[in-house]
Amino acid sequence: MTAAVEVRDVTFAYGGRPVVEDVSLTVEAGEFLGLVGPNGSGKTTLLELVIGLRRPDSGSVALFGDPAADRAHGERVGYVPQDVGEAADEMPITVEEVVRMGRYPHRYFGRFRDEDRTAIADALDRVGIADIADRRIGRLSGGQRQRAFIARALAAEADLLALDEPTVGVDAESREAFYDLLHELNDEGMTIVLIEHDIGVVTTHATEIACLNRELFFHGDPEAFVETDALAEAYGNAQHVLAHDH
Ligand code: ADP
């Protein structure tokens, strides 16, 4: 079976300073990968490389067997960026319009059919935001906004959902509800790649963990991860680097 994500020997630098170095990582379809690592360890950059928003300086990234930067992936990948709030504040559009955009690739000669309207309504319903479909996206709480972006991915019938610290600033109860939703989607076959700073939370929910600090320190089962030294090594390394910066 073709892997959902195939990262091979990837290196990426900002202005000559590598922030992702020689990373290889395969995520099979149907997995739920939790990506962890200290602040500034390259997690967001790696996620952007995975979904084709950035191209590696060397190495390759494939999504479902094709180059990640291939535009044909379009809405096959749903992305919930970390700064969705800032971007959304500028958008004078409603929740429903955001979700409708996800459905564009499915239109028939540029028109929505009944099945598209049903898919949009179902997606809104599924993530529990049907009642706020007419609200402007910039007026929502962070949690609601993230649900809107997930609904967009559902309307698109995306196969991969990439989320960058989606529950930062979200209260514990809403966070549990949010993870319940991710579990449901994952059980139905959606591949998930998620950055999460809370190790306890992510090792509870993900089916596999990747621990990054520029290089990949660990990739495997959550149970194995908590028993290895990878965490201390990856985070210890960060302190080491910080100490040398000053
Ligand atoms: P993380 O998500 O683990 O916090 P990032 O991938 O956001 O890590 O960042 C890794 C490193 O790259 C950090 O040192 C950060 O300051 C730097 N960085 C991130 N984005 C940019 C950018 N657009 N230009 C230059 N440096 C960047």
PDB file of C-alpha atoms and ligand atoms in Angstrom:
ATOM      1  CA  MET A   1       0.000   0.000   0.000  1.00  0.00           C
ATOM      2  CA  THR A   2       1.233   3.524  -0.771  1.00  0.00           C
ATOM      3  CA  ALA A   3       2.213   5.472   2.332  1.00  0.00           C
ATOM      4  CA  ALA A   4       0.275   8.642   3.131  1.00  0.00           C
ATOM      5  CA  VAL A   5       3.512  10.520   3.810  1.00  0.00           C
ATOM      6  CA  GLU A   6       7.031   9.566   2.750  1.00  0.00           C
ATOM      7  CA  VAL A   7       9.765  11.953   3.899  1.00  0.00           C
ATOM      8  CA  ARG A   8      13.193  10.934   2.583  1.00  0.00           C
ATOM      9  CA  ASP A   9      16.503  12.448   3.733  1.00  0.00           C
ATOM     10  CA  VAL A  10      14.967  15.904   3.948  1.00  0.00           C
ATOM     11  CA  THR A  11      17.037  18.952   4.849  1.00  0.00           C
ATOM     12  CA  PHE A  12      15.677  22.503   4.934  1.00  0.00           C
ATOM     13  CA  ALA A  13      17.444  25.733   5.947  1.00  0.00           C
ATOM     14  CA  TYR A  14      16.334  29.323   6.500  1.00  0.00           C
ATOM     15  CA  GLY A  15      19.143  31.568   5.277  1.00  0.00           C
ATOM     16  CA  GLY A  16      21.765  28.835   5.407  1.00  0.00           C
ATOM     17  CA  ARG A  17      20.838  27.590   8.884  1.00  0.00           C
ATOM     18  CA  PRO A  18      19.305  24.098   8.695  1.00  0.00           C
ATOM     19  CA  VAL A  19      16.243  23.733  10.927  1.00  0.00           C
ATOM     20  CA  VAL A  20      15.311  20.303   9.574  1.00  0.00           C
ATOM     21  CA  GLU A  21      18.234  18.015   8.889  1.00  0.00           C
ATOM     22  CA  ASP A  22      18.350  14.639   7.208  1.00  0.00           C
ATOM     23  CA  VAL A  23      14.882  13.586   8.330  1.00  0.00           C
ATOM     24  CA  SER A  24      13.302  10.401   6.993  1.00  0.00           C
ATOM     25  CA  LEU A  25       9.816   9.466   8.114  1.00  0.00           C
ATOM     26  CA  THR A  26       7.013   7.321   6.734  1.00  0.00           C
ATOM     27  CA  VAL A  27       3.396   7.672   7.833  1.00  0.00           C
ATOM     28  CA  GLU A  28       1.130   4.893   6.613  1.00  0.00           C
ATOM     29  CA  ALA A  29      -2.434   5.721   5.626  1.00  0.00           C
ATOM     30  CA  GLY A  30      -4.763   5.598   8.606  1.00  0.00           C
ATOM     31  CA  GLU A  31      -2.145   6.500  11.231  1.00  0.00           C
ATOM     32  CA  PHE A  32      -2.377   9.360  13.713  1.00  0.00           C
ATOM     33  CA  LEU A  33       1.113  10.824  14.095  1.00  0.00           C
ATOM     34  CA  GLY A  34       1.923  13.148  16.971  1.00  0.00           C
ATOM     35  CA  LEU A  35       4.890  15.391  16.197  1.00  0.00           C
ATOM     36  CA  VAL A  36       6.678  16.658  19.304  1.00  0.00           C
ATOM     37  CA  GLY A  37       9.863  18.563  20.106  1.00  0.00           C
ATOM     38  CA  PRO A  38      11.041  21.705  21.909  1.00  0.00           C
ATOM     39  CA  ASN A  39      10.165  25.219  20.746  1.00  0.00           C
ATOM     40  CA  GLY A  40      11.968  26.089  17.548  1.00  0.00           C
ATOM     41  CA  SER A  41      12.866  22.467  16.819  1.00  0.00           C
ATOM     42  CA  GLY A  42      11.509  22.593  13.252  1.00  0.00           C
ATOM     43  CA  LYS A  43       8.070  21.004  13.789  1.00  0.00           C
ATOM     44  CA  THR A  44       6.077  23.623  11.875  1.00  0.00           C
ATOM     45  CA  THR A  45       8.686  23.685   9.120  1.00  0.00           C
ATOM     46  CA  LEU A  46       8.550  19.891   8.797  1.00  0.00           C
ATOM     47  CA  LEU A  47       4.739  19.973   8.696  1.00  0.00           C
ATOM     48  CA  GLU A  48       4.889  22.615   5.952  1.00  0.00           C
ATOM     49  CA  LEU A  49       7.344  20.419   4.039  1.00  0.00           C
ATOM     50  CA  VAL A  50       5.048  17.417   4.485  1.00  0.00           C
ATOM     51  CA  ILE A  51       2.026  19.150   3.006  1.00  0.00           C
ATOM     52  CA  GLY A  52       4.003  20.747   0.187  1.00  0.00           C
ATOM     53  CA  LEU A  53       3.911  24.368   1.394  1.00  0.00           C
ATOM     54  CA  ARG A  54       7.715  24.338   1.370  1.00  0.00           C
ATOM     55  CA  ARG A  55      10.141  22.398  -0.790  1.00  0.00           C
ATOM     56  CA  PRO A  56      13.136  20.646   0.756  1.00  0.00           C
ATOM     57  CA  ASP A  57      16.655  21.895  -0.045  1.00  0.00           C
ATOM     58  CA  SER A  58      17.568  18.246  -0.432  1.00  0.00           C
ATOM     59  CA  GLY A  59      15.670  15.000  -0.136  1.00  0.00           C
ATOM     60  CA  SER A  60      12.072  14.414  -1.125  1.00  0.00           C
ATOM     61  CA  VAL A  61       8.550  14.361   0.272  1.00  0.00           C
ATOM     62  CA  ALA A  62       5.760  12.304  -1.264  1.00  0.00           C
ATOM     63  CA  LEU A  63       2.067  12.358  -0.383  1.00  0.00           C
ATOM     64  CA  PHE A  64       0.160   9.243  -1.381  1.00  0.00           C
ATOM     65  CA  GLY A  65       2.980   8.402  -3.777  1.00  0.00           C
ATOM     66  CA  ASP A  66       3.242  11.768  -5.572  1.00  0.00           C
ATOM     67  CA  PRO A  67       5.563  14.740  -4.871  1.00  0.00           C
ATOM     68  CA  ALA A  68       4.124  16.775  -1.967  1.00  0.00           C
ATOM     69  CA  ALA A  69       4.487  20.077  -3.833  1.00  0.00           C
ATOM     70  CA  ASP A  70       2.291  18.722  -6.654  1.00  0.00           C
ATOM     71  CA  ARG A  71      -0.672  21.093  -6.843  1.00  0.00           C
ATOM     72  CA  ALA A  72      -2.900  18.181  -7.803  1.00  0.00           C
ATOM     73  CA  HIS A  73      -3.058  17.306  -4.095  1.00  0.00           C
ATOM     74  CA  GLY A  74      -5.154  20.428  -3.692  1.00  0.00           C
ATOM     75  CA  GLU A  75      -7.816  19.734  -1.149  1.00  0.00           C
ATOM     76  CA  ARG A  76      -6.730  16.152  -0.567  1.00  0.00           C
ATOM     77  CA  VAL A  77      -4.818  17.619   2.345  1.00  0.00           C
ATOM     78  CA  GLY A  78      -6.610  19.601   5.029  1.00  0.00           C
ATOM     79  CA  TYR A  79      -4.421  22.049   6.930  1.00  0.00           C
ATOM     80  CA  VAL A  80      -5.199  23.746  10.226  1.00  0.00           C
ATOM     81  CA  PRO A  81      -2.330  26.223  10.680  1.00  0.00           C
ATOM     82  CA  GLN A  82      -1.259  27.560  14.036  1.00  0.00           C
ATOM     83  CA  ASP A  83      -1.967  31.203  13.213  1.00  0.00           C
ATOM     84  CA  VAL A  84      -5.389  30.477  11.779  1.00  0.00           C
ATOM     85  CA  GLY A  85      -6.677  33.224  14.089  1.00  0.00           C
ATOM     86  CA  GLU A  86      -4.567  35.986  12.603  1.00  0.00           C
ATOM     87  CA  ALA A  87      -5.312  34.949   9.034  1.00  0.00           C
ATOM     88  CA  ALA A  88      -9.006  34.618   9.749  1.00  0.00           C
ATOM     89  CA  ASP A  89      -9.306  38.064  11.339  1.00  0.00           C
ATOM     90  CA  GLU A  90      -8.598  39.542   7.937  1.00  0.00           C
ATOM     91  CA  MET A  91     -11.201  37.421   6.195  1.00  0.00           C
ATOM     92  CA  PRO A  92     -14.630  39.037   5.777  1.00  0.00           C
ATOM     93  CA  ILE A  93     -16.165  35.645   5.049  1.00  0.00           C
ATOM     94  CA  THR A  94     -18.511  33.337   6.886  1.00  0.00           C
ATOM     95  CA  VAL A  95     -17.906  29.880   8.312  1.00  0.00           C
ATOM     96  CA  GLU A  96     -20.030  28.352   5.568  1.00  0.00           C
ATOM     97  CA  GLU A  97     -18.032  30.120   2.864  1.00  0.00           C
ATOM     98  CA  VAL A  98     -14.799  28.701   4.280  1.00  0.00           C
ATOM     99  CA  VAL A  99     -16.280  25.212   4.167  1.00  0.00           C
ATOM    100  CA  ARG A 100     -17.698  25.742   0.653  1.00  0.00           C
ATOM    101  CA  MET A 101     -14.198  26.588  -0.590  1.00  0.00           C
ATOM    102  CA  GLY A 102     -13.095  23.095   0.373  1.00  0.00           C
ATOM    103  CA  ARG A 103     -15.742  21.738  -1.970  1.00  0.00           C
ATOM    104  CA  TYR A 104     -14.641  23.723  -5.033  1.00  0.00           C
ATOM    105  CA  PRO A 105     -12.579  20.903  -6.607  1.00  0.00           C
ATOM    106  CA  HIS A 106     -15.671  18.673  -6.578  1.00  0.00           C
ATOM    107  CA  ARG A 107     -17.889  21.117  -8.491  1.00  0.00           C
ATOM    108  CA  TYR A 108     -19.368  20.056 -11.784  1.00  0.00           C
ATOM    109  CA  PHE A 109     -18.376  22.538 -14.487  1.00  0.00           C
ATOM    110  CA  GLY A 110     -17.987  25.189 -11.803  1.00  0.00           C
ATOM    111  CA  ARG A 111     -21.369  24.577 -10.211  1.00  0.00           C
ATOM    112  CA  PHE A 112     -22.394  22.994  -6.931  1.00  0.00           C
ATOM    113  CA  ARG A 113     -24.802  20.100  -7.212  1.00  0.00           C
ATOM    114  CA  ASP A 114     -27.105  18.722  -4.517  1.00  0.00           C
ATOM    115  CA  GLU A 115     -24.444  16.281  -3.374  1.00  0.00           C
ATOM    116  CA  ASP A 116     -22.016  19.186  -2.847  1.00  0.00           C
ATOM    117  CA  ARG A 117     -24.550  21.126  -0.797  1.00  0.00           C
ATOM    118  CA  THR A 118     -25.187  17.993   1.251  1.00  0.00           C
ATOM    119  CA  ALA A 119     -21.443  17.454   1.791  1.00  0.00           C
ATOM    120  CA  ILE A 120     -21.073  21.065   3.015  1.00  0.00           C
ATOM    121  CA  ALA A 121     -24.052  20.791   5.382  1.00  0.00           C
ATOM    122  CA  ASP A 122     -22.852  17.407   6.686  1.00  0.00           C
ATOM    123  CA  ALA A 123     -19.341  18.736   7.314  1.00  0.00           C
ATOM    124  CA  LEU A 124     -20.678  21.704   9.306  1.00  0.00           C
ATOM    125  CA  ASP A 125     -22.916  19.389  11.277  1.00  0.00           C
ATOM    126  CA  ARG A 126     -20.207  16.830  11.890  1.00  0.00           C
ATOM    127  CA  VAL A 127     -17.876  19.217  13.681  1.00  0.00           C
ATOM    128  CA  GLY A 128     -20.750  20.879  15.546  1.00  0.00           C
ATOM    129  CA  ILE A 129     -20.724  24.335  13.964  1.00  0.00           C
ATOM    130  CA  ALA A 130     -23.893  24.217  11.828  1.00  0.00           C
ATOM    131  CA  ASP A 131     -25.534  26.747  14.158  1.00  0.00           C
ATOM    132  CA  ILE A 132     -22.816  29.326  13.521  1.00  0.00           C
ATOM    133  CA  ALA A 133     -22.504  28.767   9.754  1.00  0.00           C
ATOM    134  CA  ASP A 134     -23.482  32.386   9.008  1.00  0.00           C
ATOM    135  CA  ARG A 135     -21.003  33.955  11.418  1.00  0.00           C
ATOM    136  CA  ARG A 136     -17.898  35.655  10.175  1.00  0.00           C
ATOM    137  CA  ILE A 137     -14.853  33.467  10.642  1.00  0.00           C
ATOM    138  CA  GLY A 138     -12.947  36.307  12.313  1.00  0.00           C
ATOM    139  CA  ARG A 139     -15.592  36.538  15.067  1.00  0.00           C
ATOM    140  CA  LEU A 140     -15.185  32.981  16.321  1.00  0.00           C
ATOM    141  CA  SER A 141     -13.193  31.556  19.200  1.00  0.00           C
ATOM    142  CA  GLY A 142      -9.979  29.729  18.307  1.00  0.00           C
ATOM    143  CA  GLY A 143     -11.574  26.318  18.865  1.00  0.00           C
ATOM    144  CA  GLN A 144     -14.568  27.112  16.660  1.00  0.00           C
ATOM    145  CA  ARG A 145     -12.311  28.419  13.937  1.00  0.00           C
ATOM    146  CA  GLN A 146     -10.257  25.236  13.943  1.00  0.00           C
ATOM    147  CA  ARG A 147     -13.455  23.235  13.621  1.00  0.00           C
ATOM    148  CA  ALA A 148     -14.379  25.354  10.609  1.00  0.00           C
ATOM    149  CA  PHE A 149     -11.076  24.445   8.955  1.00  0.00           C
ATOM    150  CA  ILE A 150     -11.638  20.760   9.771  1.00  0.00           C
ATOM    151  CA  ALA A 151     -15.146  21.016   8.275  1.00  0.00           C
ATOM    152  CA  ARG A 152     -13.536  22.444   5.153  1.00  0.00           C
ATOM    153  CA  ALA A 153     -11.255  19.386   4.964  1.00  0.00           C
ATOM    154  CA  LEU A 154     -14.277  17.091   5.430  1.00  0.00           C
ATOM    155  CA  ALA A 155     -16.241  18.836   2.686  1.00  0.00           C
ATOM    156  CA  ALA A 156     -13.170  18.390   0.489  1.00  0.00           C
ATOM    157  CA  GLU A 157     -13.070  14.680   1.360  1.00  0.00           C
ATOM    158  CA  ALA A 158      -9.427  15.146   2.360  1.00  0.00           C
ATOM    159  CA  ASP A 159      -7.418  12.018   3.145  1.00  0.00           C
ATOM    160  CA  LEU A 160      -4.846  13.732   5.330  1.00  0.00           C
ATOM    161  CA  LEU A 161      -5.383  16.283   8.062  1.00  0.00           C
ATOM    162  CA  ALA A 162      -2.370  18.309   9.238  1.00  0.00           C
ATOM    163  CA  LEU A 163      -2.790  20.352  12.420  1.00  0.00           C
ATOM    164  CA  ASP A 164      -0.301  22.694  14.072  1.00  0.00           C
ATOM    165  CA  GLU A 165      -0.889  22.868  17.846  1.00  0.00           C
ATOM    166  CA  PRO A 166      -4.666  23.077  17.445  1.00  0.00           C
ATOM    167  CA  THR A 167      -5.508  23.155  21.143  1.00  0.00           C
ATOM    168  CA  VAL A 168      -3.225  25.948  22.321  1.00  0.00           C
ATOM    169  CA  GLY A 169      -5.314  28.292  24.452  1.00  0.00           C
ATOM    170  CA  VAL A 170      -8.265  25.885  24.473  1.00  0.00           C
ATOM    171  CA  ASP A 171      -9.680  24.794  27.864  1.00  0.00           C
ATOM    172  CA  ALA A 172      -9.273  21.153  28.986  1.00  0.00           C
ATOM    173  CA  GLU A 173     -12.887  20.165  28.338  1.00  0.00           C
ATOM    174  CA  SER A 174     -12.914  21.558  24.798  1.00  0.00           C
ATOM    175  CA  ARG A 175      -9.555  19.948  24.194  1.00  0.00           C
ATOM    176  CA  GLU A 176     -10.926  16.512  25.088  1.00  0.00           C
ATOM    177  CA  ALA A 177     -13.920  17.079  22.803  1.00  0.00           C
ATOM    178  CA  PHE A 178     -11.559  18.153  20.046  1.00  0.00           C
ATOM    179  CA  TYR A 179      -9.456  15.002  20.413  1.00  0.00           C
ATOM    180  CA  ASP A 180     -12.646  12.893  20.445  1.00  0.00           C
ATOM    181  CA  LEU A 181     -13.478  14.360  17.045  1.00  0.00           C
ATOM    182  CA  LEU A 182      -9.967  13.616  15.758  1.00  0.00           C
ATOM    183  CA  HIS A 183     -10.308  10.013  16.992  1.00  0.00           C
ATOM    184  CA  GLU A 184     -13.600   9.591  15.161  1.00  0.00           C
ATOM    185  CA  LEU A 185     -12.112  10.927  11.939  1.00  0.00           C
ATOM    186  CA  ASN A 186      -9.039   8.733  12.346  1.00  0.00           C
ATOM    187  CA  ASP A 187     -11.213   5.657  13.014  1.00  0.00           C
ATOM    188  CA  GLU A 188     -12.975   6.387   9.733  1.00  0.00           C
ATOM    189  CA  GLY A 189      -9.652   6.295   7.899  1.00  0.00           C
ATOM    190  CA  MET A 190      -8.421   9.905   7.915  1.00  0.00           C
ATOM    191  CA  THR A 191      -4.637  10.072   8.307  1.00  0.00           C
ATOM    192  CA  ILE A 192      -3.692  12.704  10.877  1.00  0.00           C
ATOM    193  CA  VAL A 193      -0.392  14.503  11.496  1.00  0.00           C
ATOM    194  CA  LEU A 194      -0.564  16.778  14.517  1.00  0.00           C
ATOM    195  CA  ILE A 195       1.911  18.989  16.348  1.00  0.00           C
ATOM    196  CA  GLU A 196       1.229  19.030  20.080  1.00  0.00           C
ATOM    197  CA  HIS A 197       3.382  20.533  22.805  1.00  0.00           C
ATOM    198  CA  ASP A 198       1.734  18.548  25.609  1.00  0.00           C
ATOM    199  CA  ILE A 199       3.559  15.191  25.634  1.00  0.00           C
ATOM    200  CA  GLY A 200       1.045  13.595  28.032  1.00  0.00           C
ATOM    201  CA  VAL A 201      -1.883  14.474  25.790  1.00  0.00           C
ATOM    202  CA  VAL A 202      -0.259  13.435  22.543  1.00  0.00           C
ATOM    203  CA  THR A 203       1.071  10.094  23.774  1.00  0.00           C
ATOM    204  CA  THR A 204      -2.467   9.292  24.951  1.00  0.00           C
ATOM    205  CA  HIS A 205      -4.104  10.053  21.647  1.00  0.00           C
ATOM    206  CA  ALA A 206      -1.687   9.432  18.771  1.00  0.00           C
ATOM    207  CA  THR A 207      -0.995   5.994  17.265  1.00  0.00           C
ATOM    208  CA  GLU A 208       2.639   6.955  16.718  1.00  0.00           C
ATOM    209  CA  ILE A 209       5.066   9.662  17.839  1.00  0.00           C
ATOM    210  CA  ALA A 210       7.856  11.480  16.025  1.00  0.00           C
ATOM    211  CA  CYS A 211      10.225  13.502  18.196  1.00  0.00           C
ATOM    212  CA  LEU A 212      12.161  16.208  16.399  1.00  0.00           C
ATOM    213  CA  ASN A 213      14.917  18.604  17.283  1.00  0.00           C
ATOM    214  CA  ARG A 214      16.258  19.530  13.855  1.00  0.00           C
ATOM    215  CA  GLU A 215      17.050  15.843  13.428  1.00  0.00           C
ATOM    216  CA  LEU A 216      14.599  13.063  14.142  1.00  0.00           C
ATOM    217  CA  PHE A 217      15.249  11.604  17.600  1.00  0.00           C
ATOM    218  CA  PHE A 218      12.481   9.039  17.650  1.00  0.00           C
ATOM    219  CA  HIS A 219       9.688   7.614  15.548  1.00  0.00           C
ATOM    220  CA  GLY A 220       7.513   4.775  16.811  1.00  0.00           C
ATOM    221  CA  ASP A 221       4.886   3.736  19.352  1.00  0.00           C
ATOM    222  CA  PRO A 222       3.822   6.176  22.075  1.00  0.00           C
ATOM    223  CA  GLU A 223       4.468   3.463  24.704  1.00  0.00           C
ATOM    224  CA  ALA A 224       8.016   2.944  23.442  1.00  0.00           C
ATOM    225  CA  PHE A 225       8.570   6.712  23.264  1.00  0.00           C
ATOM    226  CA  VAL A 226       7.861   7.373  26.926  1.00  0.00           C
ATOM    227  CA  GLU A 227      10.283   4.595  27.869  1.00  0.00           C
ATOM    228  CA  THR A 228      13.202   5.787  25.747  1.00  0.00           C
ATOM    229  CA  ASP A 229      15.673   8.594  26.387  1.00  0.00           C
ATOM    230  CA  ALA A 230      14.629  10.289  23.139  1.00  0.00           C
ATOM    231  CA  LEU A 231      12.614  12.927  24.950  1.00  0.00           C
ATOM    232  CA  ALA A 232      15.424  13.906  27.311  1.00  0.00           C
ATOM    233  CA  GLU A 233      17.927  13.825  24.466  1.00  0.00           C
ATOM    234  CA  ALA A 234      15.831  15.978  22.167  1.00  0.00           C
ATOM    235  CA  TYR A 235      14.894  18.490  24.857  1.00  0.00           C
ATOM    236  CA  GLY A 236      18.288  18.363  26.549  1.00  0.00           C
ATOM    237  CA  ASN A 237      19.867  19.167  23.235  1.00  0.00           C
ATOM    238  CA  ALA A 238      17.691  22.267  22.978  1.00  0.00           C
ATOM    239  CA  GLN A 239      19.006  23.544  26.304  1.00  0.00           C
ATOM    240  CA  HIS A 240      22.521  22.802  25.158  1.00  0.00           C
ATOM    241  CA  VAL A 241      21.995  24.834  21.982  1.00  0.00           C
ATOM    242  CA  LEU A 242      20.414  27.659  23.961  1.00  0.00           C
ATOM    243  CA  ALA A 243      23.310  27.738  26.410  1.00  0.00           C
ATOM    244  CA  HIS A 244      25.745  28.125  23.545  1.00  0.00           C
ATOM    245  CA  ASP A 245      23.742  30.950  21.999  1.00  0.00           C
ATOM    246  CA  HIS A 246      24.341  33.168  25.028  1.00  0.00           C
TER     247      HIS A 246
HETATM  248  P1  ADP B   1       8.710  24.718  15.928  1.00  0.00           P
HETATM  249  O1  ADP B   1       7.439  24.553  15.168  1.00  0.00           O
HETATM  250  O2  ADP B   1       9.270  23.437  16.436  1.00  0.00           O
HETATM  251  O3  ADP B   1       8.624  25.746  17.025  1.00  0.00           O
HETATM  252  P2  ADP B   1       9.692  26.085  13.550  1.00  0.00           P
HETATM  253  O4  ADP B   1       9.683  25.155  12.399  1.00  0.00           O
HETATM  254  O5  ADP B   1       8.579  27.073  13.656  1.00  0.00           O
HETATM  255  O6  ADP B   1       9.833  25.242  14.898  1.00  0.00           O
HETATM  256  O7  ADP B   1      11.041  26.899  13.530  1.00  0.00           O
HETATM  257  C1  ADP B   1      12.329  26.282  13.502  1.00  0.00           C
HETATM  258  C2  ADP B   1      13.389  27.361  13.487  1.00  0.00           C
HETATM  259  O8  ADP B   1      13.321  28.071  12.263  1.00  0.00           O
HETATM  260  C3  ADP B   1      13.242  28.382  14.595  1.00  0.00           C
HETATM  261  O9  ADP B   1      14.535  28.753  15.022  1.00  0.00           O
HETATM  262  C4  ADP B   1      12.564  29.542  13.911  1.00  0.00           C
HETATM  263  O10 ADP B   1      12.922  30.755  14.509  1.00  0.00           O
HETATM  264  C5  ADP B   1      13.110  29.444  12.510  1.00  0.00           C
HETATM  265  N1  ADP B   1      12.127  29.919  11.513  1.00  0.00           N
HETATM  266  C6  ADP B   1      10.844  29.536  11.398  1.00  0.00           C
HETATM  267  N2  ADP B   1      10.236  30.126  10.352  1.00  0.00           N
HETATM  268  C7  ADP B   1      11.175  30.938   9.801  1.00  0.00           C
HETATM  269  C8  ADP B   1      11.176  31.819   8.681  1.00  0.00           C
HETATM  270  N3  ADP B   1      10.088  32.002   7.927  1.00  0.00           N
HETATM  271  N4  ADP B   1      12.335  32.486   8.401  1.00  0.00           N
HETATM  272  C9  ADP B   1      13.453  32.312   9.150  1.00  0.00           C
HETATM  273  N5  ADP B   1      13.511  31.484  10.211  1.00  0.00           N
HETATM  274  C10 ADP B   1      12.398  30.799  10.541  1.00  0.00           C
END
